[in-house]
Tab-separated table of C-alpha atoms and ligand atoms in Angstrom:
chain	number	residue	atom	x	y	z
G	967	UNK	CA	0.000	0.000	0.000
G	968	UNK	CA	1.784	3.189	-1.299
G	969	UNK	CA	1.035	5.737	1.725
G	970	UNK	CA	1.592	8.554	-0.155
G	971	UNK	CA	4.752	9.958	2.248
G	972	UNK	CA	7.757	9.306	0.144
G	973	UNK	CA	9.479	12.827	0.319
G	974	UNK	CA	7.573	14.846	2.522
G	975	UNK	CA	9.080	16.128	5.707
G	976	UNK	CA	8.331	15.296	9.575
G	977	UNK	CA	9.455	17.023	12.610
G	978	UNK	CA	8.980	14.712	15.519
G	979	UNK	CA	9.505	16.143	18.588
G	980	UNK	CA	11.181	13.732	21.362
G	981	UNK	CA	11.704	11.772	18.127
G	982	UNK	CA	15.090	10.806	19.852
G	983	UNK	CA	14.276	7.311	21.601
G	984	UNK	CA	10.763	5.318	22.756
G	985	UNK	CA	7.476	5.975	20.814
G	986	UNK	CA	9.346	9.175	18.644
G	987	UNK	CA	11.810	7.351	17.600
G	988	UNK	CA	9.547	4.661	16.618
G	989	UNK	CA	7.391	7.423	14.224
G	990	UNK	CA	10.634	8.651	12.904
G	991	UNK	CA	11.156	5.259	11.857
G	992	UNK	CA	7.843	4.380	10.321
G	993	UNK	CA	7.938	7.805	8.864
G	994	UNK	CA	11.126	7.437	6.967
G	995	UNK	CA	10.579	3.705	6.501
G	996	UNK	CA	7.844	5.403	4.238
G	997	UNK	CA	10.145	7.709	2.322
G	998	UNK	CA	9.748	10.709	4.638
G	999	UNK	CA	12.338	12.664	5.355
G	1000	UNK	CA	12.755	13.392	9.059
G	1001	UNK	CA	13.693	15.939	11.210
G	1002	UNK	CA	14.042	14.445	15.021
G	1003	UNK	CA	14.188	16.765	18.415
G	1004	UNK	CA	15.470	16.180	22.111
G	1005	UNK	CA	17.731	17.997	24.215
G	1006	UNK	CA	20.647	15.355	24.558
G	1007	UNK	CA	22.340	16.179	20.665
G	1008	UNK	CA	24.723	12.879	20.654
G	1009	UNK	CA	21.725	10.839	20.984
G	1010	UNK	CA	19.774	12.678	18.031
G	1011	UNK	CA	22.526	12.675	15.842
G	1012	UNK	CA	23.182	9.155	16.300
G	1013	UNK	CA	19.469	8.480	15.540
G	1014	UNK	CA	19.375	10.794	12.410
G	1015	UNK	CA	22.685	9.517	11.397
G	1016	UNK	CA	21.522	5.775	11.551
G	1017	UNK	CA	18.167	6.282	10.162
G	1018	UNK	CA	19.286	8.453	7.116
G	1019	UNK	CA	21.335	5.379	6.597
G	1020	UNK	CA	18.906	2.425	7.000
G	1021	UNK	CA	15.898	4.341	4.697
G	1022	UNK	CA	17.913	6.159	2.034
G	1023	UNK	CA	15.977	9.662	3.636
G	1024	UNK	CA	17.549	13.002	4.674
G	1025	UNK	CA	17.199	12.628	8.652
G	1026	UNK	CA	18.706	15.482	10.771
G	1027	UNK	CA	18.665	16.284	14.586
G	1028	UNK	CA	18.178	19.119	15.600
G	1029	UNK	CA	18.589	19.477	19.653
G	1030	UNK	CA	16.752	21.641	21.454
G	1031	UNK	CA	14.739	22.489	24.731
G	1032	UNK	CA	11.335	23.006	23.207
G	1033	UNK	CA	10.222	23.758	26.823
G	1034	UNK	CA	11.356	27.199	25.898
G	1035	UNK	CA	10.768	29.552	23.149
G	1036	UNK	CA	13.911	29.618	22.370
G	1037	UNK	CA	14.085	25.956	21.497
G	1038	UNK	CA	11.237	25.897	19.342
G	1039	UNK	CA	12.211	28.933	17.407
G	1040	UNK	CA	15.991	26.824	16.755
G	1041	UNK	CA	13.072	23.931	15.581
G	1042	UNK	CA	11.479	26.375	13.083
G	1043	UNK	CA	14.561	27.858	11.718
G	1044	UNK	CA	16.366	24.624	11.610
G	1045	UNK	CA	14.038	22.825	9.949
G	1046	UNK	CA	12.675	25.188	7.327
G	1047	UNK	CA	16.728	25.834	6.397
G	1048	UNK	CA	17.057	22.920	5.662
G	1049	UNK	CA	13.993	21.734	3.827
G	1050	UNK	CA	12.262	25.076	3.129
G	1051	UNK	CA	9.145	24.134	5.537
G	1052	UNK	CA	7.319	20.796	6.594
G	1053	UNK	CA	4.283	18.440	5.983
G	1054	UNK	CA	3.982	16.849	9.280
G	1055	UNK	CA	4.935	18.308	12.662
G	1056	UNK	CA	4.515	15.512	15.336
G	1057	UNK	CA	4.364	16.983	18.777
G	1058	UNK	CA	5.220	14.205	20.691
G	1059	UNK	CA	8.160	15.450	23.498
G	1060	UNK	CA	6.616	14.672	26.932
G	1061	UNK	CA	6.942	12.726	30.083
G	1062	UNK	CA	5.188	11.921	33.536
G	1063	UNK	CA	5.263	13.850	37.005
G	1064	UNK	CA	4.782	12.947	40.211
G	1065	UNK	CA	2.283	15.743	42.491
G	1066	UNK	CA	-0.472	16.512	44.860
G	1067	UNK	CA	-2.139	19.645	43.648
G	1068	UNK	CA	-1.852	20.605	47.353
G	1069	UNK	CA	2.020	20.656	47.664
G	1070	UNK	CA	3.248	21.008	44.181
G	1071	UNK	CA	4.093	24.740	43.249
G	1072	UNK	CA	3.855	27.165	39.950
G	1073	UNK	CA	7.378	26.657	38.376
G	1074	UNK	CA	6.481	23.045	38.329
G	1075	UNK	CA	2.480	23.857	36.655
G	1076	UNK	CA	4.459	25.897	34.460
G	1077	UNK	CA	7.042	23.776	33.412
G	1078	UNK	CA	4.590	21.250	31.761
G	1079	UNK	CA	2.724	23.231	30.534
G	1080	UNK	CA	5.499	24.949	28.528
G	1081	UNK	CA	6.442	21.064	27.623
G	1082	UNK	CA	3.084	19.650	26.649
G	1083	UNK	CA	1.003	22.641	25.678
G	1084	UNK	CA	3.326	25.853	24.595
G	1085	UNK	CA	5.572	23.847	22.750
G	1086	UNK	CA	2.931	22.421	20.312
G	1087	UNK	CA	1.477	25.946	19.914
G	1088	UNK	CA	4.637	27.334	19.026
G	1089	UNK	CA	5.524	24.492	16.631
G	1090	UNK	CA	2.273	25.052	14.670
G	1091	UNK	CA	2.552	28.506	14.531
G	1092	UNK	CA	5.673	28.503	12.946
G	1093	UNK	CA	5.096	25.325	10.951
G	1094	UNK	CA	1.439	25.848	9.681
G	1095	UNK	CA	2.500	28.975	7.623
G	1096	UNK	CA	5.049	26.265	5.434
G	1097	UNK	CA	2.612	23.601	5.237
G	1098	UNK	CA	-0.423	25.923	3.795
G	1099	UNK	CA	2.489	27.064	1.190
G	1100	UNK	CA	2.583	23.427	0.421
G	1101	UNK	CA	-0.491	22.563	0.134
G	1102	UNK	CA	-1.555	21.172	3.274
G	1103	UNK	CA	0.192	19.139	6.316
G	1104	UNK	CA	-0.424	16.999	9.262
G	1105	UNK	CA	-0.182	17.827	12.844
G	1106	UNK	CA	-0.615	14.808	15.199
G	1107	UNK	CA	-0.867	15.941	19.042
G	1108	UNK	CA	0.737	12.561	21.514
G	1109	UNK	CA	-1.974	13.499	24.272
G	1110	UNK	CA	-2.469	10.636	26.554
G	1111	UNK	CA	-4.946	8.472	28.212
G	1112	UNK	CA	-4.317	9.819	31.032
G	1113	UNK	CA	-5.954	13.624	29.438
G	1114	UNK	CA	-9.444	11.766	30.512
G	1115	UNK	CA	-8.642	9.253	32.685
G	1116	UNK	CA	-6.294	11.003	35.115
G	1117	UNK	CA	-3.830	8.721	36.930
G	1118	UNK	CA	-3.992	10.387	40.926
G	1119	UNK	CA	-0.387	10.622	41.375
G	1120	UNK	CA	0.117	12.805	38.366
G	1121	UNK	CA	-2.752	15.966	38.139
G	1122	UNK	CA	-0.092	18.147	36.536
G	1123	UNK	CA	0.728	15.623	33.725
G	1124	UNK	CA	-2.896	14.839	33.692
G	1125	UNK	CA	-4.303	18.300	33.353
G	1126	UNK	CA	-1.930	19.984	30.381
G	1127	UNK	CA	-2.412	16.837	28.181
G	1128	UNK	CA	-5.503	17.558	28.683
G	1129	UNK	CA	-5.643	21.007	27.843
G	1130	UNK	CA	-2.837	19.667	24.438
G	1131	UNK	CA	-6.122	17.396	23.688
G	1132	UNK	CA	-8.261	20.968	23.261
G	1133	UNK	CA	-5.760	22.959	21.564
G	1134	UNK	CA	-5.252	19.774	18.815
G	1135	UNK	CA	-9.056	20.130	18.210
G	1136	UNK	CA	-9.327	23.806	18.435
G	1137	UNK	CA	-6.337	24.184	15.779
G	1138	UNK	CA	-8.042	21.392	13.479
G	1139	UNK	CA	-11.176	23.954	13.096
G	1140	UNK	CA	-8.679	26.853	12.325
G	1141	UNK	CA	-6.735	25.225	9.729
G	1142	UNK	CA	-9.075	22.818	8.419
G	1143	UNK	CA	-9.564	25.468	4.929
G	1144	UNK	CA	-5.997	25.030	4.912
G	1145	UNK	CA	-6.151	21.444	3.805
G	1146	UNK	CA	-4.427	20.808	7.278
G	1147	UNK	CA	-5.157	18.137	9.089
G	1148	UNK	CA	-4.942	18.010	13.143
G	1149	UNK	CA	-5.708	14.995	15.511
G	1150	UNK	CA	-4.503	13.678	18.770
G	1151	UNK	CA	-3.746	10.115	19.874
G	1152	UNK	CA	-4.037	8.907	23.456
G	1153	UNK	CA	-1.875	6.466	24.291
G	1154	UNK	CA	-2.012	3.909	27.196
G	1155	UNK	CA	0.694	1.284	28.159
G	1156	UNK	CA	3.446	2.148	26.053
G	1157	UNK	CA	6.973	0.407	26.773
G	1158	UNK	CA	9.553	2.872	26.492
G	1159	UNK	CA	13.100	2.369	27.523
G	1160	UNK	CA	11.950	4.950	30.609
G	1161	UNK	CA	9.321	2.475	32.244
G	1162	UNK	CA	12.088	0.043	32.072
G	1163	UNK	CA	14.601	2.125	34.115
G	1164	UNK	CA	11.957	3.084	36.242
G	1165	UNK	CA	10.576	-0.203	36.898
G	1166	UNK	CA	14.143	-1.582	37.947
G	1167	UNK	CA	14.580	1.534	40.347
G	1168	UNK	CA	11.335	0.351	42.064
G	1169	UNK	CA	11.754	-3.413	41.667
G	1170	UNK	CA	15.337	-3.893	41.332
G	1171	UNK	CA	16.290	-5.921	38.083
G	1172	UNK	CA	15.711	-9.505	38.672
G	1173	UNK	CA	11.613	-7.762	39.541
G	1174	UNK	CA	11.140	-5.648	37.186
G	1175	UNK	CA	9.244	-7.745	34.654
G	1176	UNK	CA	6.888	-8.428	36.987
G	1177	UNK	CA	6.496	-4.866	38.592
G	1178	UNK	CA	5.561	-4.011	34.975
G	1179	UNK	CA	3.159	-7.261	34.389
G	1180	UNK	CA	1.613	-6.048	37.387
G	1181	UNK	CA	1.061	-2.668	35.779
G	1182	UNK	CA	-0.577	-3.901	32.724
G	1183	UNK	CA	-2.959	-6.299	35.165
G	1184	UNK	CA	-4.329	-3.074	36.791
G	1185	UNK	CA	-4.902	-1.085	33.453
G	1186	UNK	CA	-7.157	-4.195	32.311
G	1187	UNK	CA	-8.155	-4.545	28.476
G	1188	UNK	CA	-5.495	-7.053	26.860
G	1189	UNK	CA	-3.066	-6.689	30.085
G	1190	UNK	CA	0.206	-5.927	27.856
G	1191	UNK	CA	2.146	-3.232	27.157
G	1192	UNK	CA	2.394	-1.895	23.318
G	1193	UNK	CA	5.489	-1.855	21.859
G	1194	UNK	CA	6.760	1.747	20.900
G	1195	UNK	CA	6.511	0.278	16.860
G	1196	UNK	CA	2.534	-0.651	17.453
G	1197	UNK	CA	2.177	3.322	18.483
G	1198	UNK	CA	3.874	4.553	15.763
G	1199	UNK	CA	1.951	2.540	13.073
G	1200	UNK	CA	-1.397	4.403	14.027
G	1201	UNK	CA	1.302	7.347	13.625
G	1202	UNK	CA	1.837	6.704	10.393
G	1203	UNK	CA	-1.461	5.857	9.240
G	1204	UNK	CA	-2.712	9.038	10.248
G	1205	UNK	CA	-0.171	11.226	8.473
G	1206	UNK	CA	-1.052	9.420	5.082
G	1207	UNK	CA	-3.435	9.864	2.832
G	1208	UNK	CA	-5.295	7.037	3.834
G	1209	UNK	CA	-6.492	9.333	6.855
G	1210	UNK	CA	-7.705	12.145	4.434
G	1211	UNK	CA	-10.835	12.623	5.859
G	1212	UNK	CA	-9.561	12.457	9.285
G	1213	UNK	CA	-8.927	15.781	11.374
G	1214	UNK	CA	-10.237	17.321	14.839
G	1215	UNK	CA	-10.156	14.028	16.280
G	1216	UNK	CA	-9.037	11.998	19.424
G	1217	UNK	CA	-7.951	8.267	18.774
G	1218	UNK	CA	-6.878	6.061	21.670
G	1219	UNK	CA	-4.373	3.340	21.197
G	1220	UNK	CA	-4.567	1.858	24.752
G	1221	UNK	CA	-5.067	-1.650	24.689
G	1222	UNK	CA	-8.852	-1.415	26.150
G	1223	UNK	CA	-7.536	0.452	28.957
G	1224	UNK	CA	-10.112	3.119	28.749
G	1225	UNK	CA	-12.737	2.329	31.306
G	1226	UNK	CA	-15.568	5.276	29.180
G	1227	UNK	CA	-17.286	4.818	26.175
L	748	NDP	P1	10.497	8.994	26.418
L	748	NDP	O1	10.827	9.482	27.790
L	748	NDP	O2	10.923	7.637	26.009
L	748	NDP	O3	11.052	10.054	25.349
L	748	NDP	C1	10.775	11.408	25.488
L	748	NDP	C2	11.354	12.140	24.306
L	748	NDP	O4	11.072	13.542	24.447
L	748	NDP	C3	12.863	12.024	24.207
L	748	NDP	O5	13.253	12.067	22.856
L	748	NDP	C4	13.353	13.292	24.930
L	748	NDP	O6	14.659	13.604	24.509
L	748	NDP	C5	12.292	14.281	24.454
L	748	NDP	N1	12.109	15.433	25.327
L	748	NDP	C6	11.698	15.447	26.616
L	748	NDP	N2	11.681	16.692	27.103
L	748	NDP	C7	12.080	17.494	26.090
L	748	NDP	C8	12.277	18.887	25.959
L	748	NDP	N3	12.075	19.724	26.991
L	748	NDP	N4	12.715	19.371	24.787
L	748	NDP	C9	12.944	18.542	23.737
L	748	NDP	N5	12.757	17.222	23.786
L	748	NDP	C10	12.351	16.698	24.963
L	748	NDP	O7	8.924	9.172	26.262
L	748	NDP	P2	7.823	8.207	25.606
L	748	NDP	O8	8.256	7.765	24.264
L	748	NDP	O9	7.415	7.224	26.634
L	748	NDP	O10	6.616	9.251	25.483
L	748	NDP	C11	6.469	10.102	24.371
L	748	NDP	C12	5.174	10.859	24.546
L	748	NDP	O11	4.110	9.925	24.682
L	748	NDP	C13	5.135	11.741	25.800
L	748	NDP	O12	4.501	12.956	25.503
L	748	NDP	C14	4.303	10.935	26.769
L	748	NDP	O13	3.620	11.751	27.682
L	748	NDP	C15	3.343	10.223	25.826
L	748	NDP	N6	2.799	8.990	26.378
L	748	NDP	C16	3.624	7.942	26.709
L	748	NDP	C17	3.099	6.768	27.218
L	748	NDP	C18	3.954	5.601	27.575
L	748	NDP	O14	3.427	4.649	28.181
L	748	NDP	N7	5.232	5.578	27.225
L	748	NDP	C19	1.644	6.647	27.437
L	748	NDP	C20	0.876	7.798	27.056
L	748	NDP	C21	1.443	8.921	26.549
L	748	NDP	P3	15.698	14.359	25.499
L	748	NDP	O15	15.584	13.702	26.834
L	748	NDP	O16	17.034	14.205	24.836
L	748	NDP	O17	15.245	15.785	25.511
């Protein structure tokens, strides 16, 4: 099935290692060219160095703290250098806290939401200019289950993916005369090299496994983790043509985890 991707260009943000890395892949294994972002640069160059060479695409990293403006303004300019503008901007950078609203205090509210929320709307507004100039893009929002059904040990992580899930659809109705398209995707169990480490700093490594079997009992549905690959195909998917008719939409990929209709 010809997705229709071969030379367009993706920014993935956090595209360096678990479920970015895995749409980078799936992106380029496609024919995209790909432009991957994280704050550690050896690790993004090493990704964009070995992908480029694996798919035959142009793959560069561009590092970057796109917690600040700052960062996402070295995205923008980095990326539209190079290729002149993009098709797909994945906003995908993110990761889990640990709160009670009662104790936790601004600069940590504000943190996240510079991470999960800011970041995407200053990626799109410097991206959706390039991709109405083409013709139309993609922007895919990685909210989380967790935007609905909030785990109680994380409200701040809980509340600004929620608030990325209602920016995704509110940009969808803005652009949608644009030819743009805009979703989000809710993951649930995902198994990133980071629930890993953190599973053998709770349960040491010969318990690990199990810590994390006993994880994926509690969320229900098929009891499993997904790898970072399944994730990125439903990426994929939705950045191709196939999807056309697709936009202002919330998709979860969460193994039945979600307890609502
Ligand atoms: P990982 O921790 O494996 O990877 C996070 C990526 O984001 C890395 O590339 C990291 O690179 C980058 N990143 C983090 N902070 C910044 C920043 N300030 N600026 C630039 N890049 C940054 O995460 P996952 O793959 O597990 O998760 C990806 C997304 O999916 C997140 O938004 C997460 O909330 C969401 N999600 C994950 C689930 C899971 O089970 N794994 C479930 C539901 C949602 P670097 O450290 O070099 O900056």
């Amino acid at each position: 099935m010809d997705l229709g991707l071969k030379g367009k260009v993706a920014v993935i943000t956090g595209g360096t290692v678990g479920i970015g890395l895995a749409v980078a892949e799936g992106l380029a294994a496609e024919g995209a060219h790909v432009v991957l972002v994280g704050r550690k640069a050896d690790r993004a160059h090493e990704e964009a160095t070995r992908i480029a060479g694996l798919h035959g695409v142009e793959a560069i990293a561009i590092p970057a703290d796109i917690a600040t403006s700052a960062g996402c303004d070295a995205v923008i300019a980095g990326a539209s250098e190079k290729f002149g503008g993009v098709d797909i901007l994945i906003n995908n950078a993110g990761t889990g806290s640990n709160e009670t609203i009662e104790e936790a205090e601004d600069a940590k509210w504000q943190f996240y939401w510079d991470l999960h929320v800011m970041a995407a709307v200053r990626l799109a507004r410097g991206f959706v200019p390039t991709m109405r100039q083409r013709g139309g893009g993609v922007v895919l929002n990685n909210a989380s289950i967790c935007a609905v059904q909030p785990l109680w040990y994380e409200p701040i992580y809980n509340t600004t993916k929620a608030a990325l899930m209602m920016f995704s659809k509110t940009l969808a109705n803005e652009v949608v005369k644009d030819n743009i398209r805009v979703n989000t995707i809710n993951p649930g169990l995902v198994l990133t090299p980071d629930w890993v480490k953190t599973a053998k700093q709770i349960a040491g490594e010969s318990g690990y496994e199990a810590h994390l079997q006993s994880v994926a009992d509690e969320a229900g549905g098929m009891k499993r983790f997904a790898t970072p690959e399944e994730l990125a195909n439903f990426f994929v998917f939705l950045c191709s043509n196939k999807a056309s008719y697709s936009t202002g939409s919330t998709y979860f990929v969460d193994g039945g985890w979600l307890k609502t209709v």
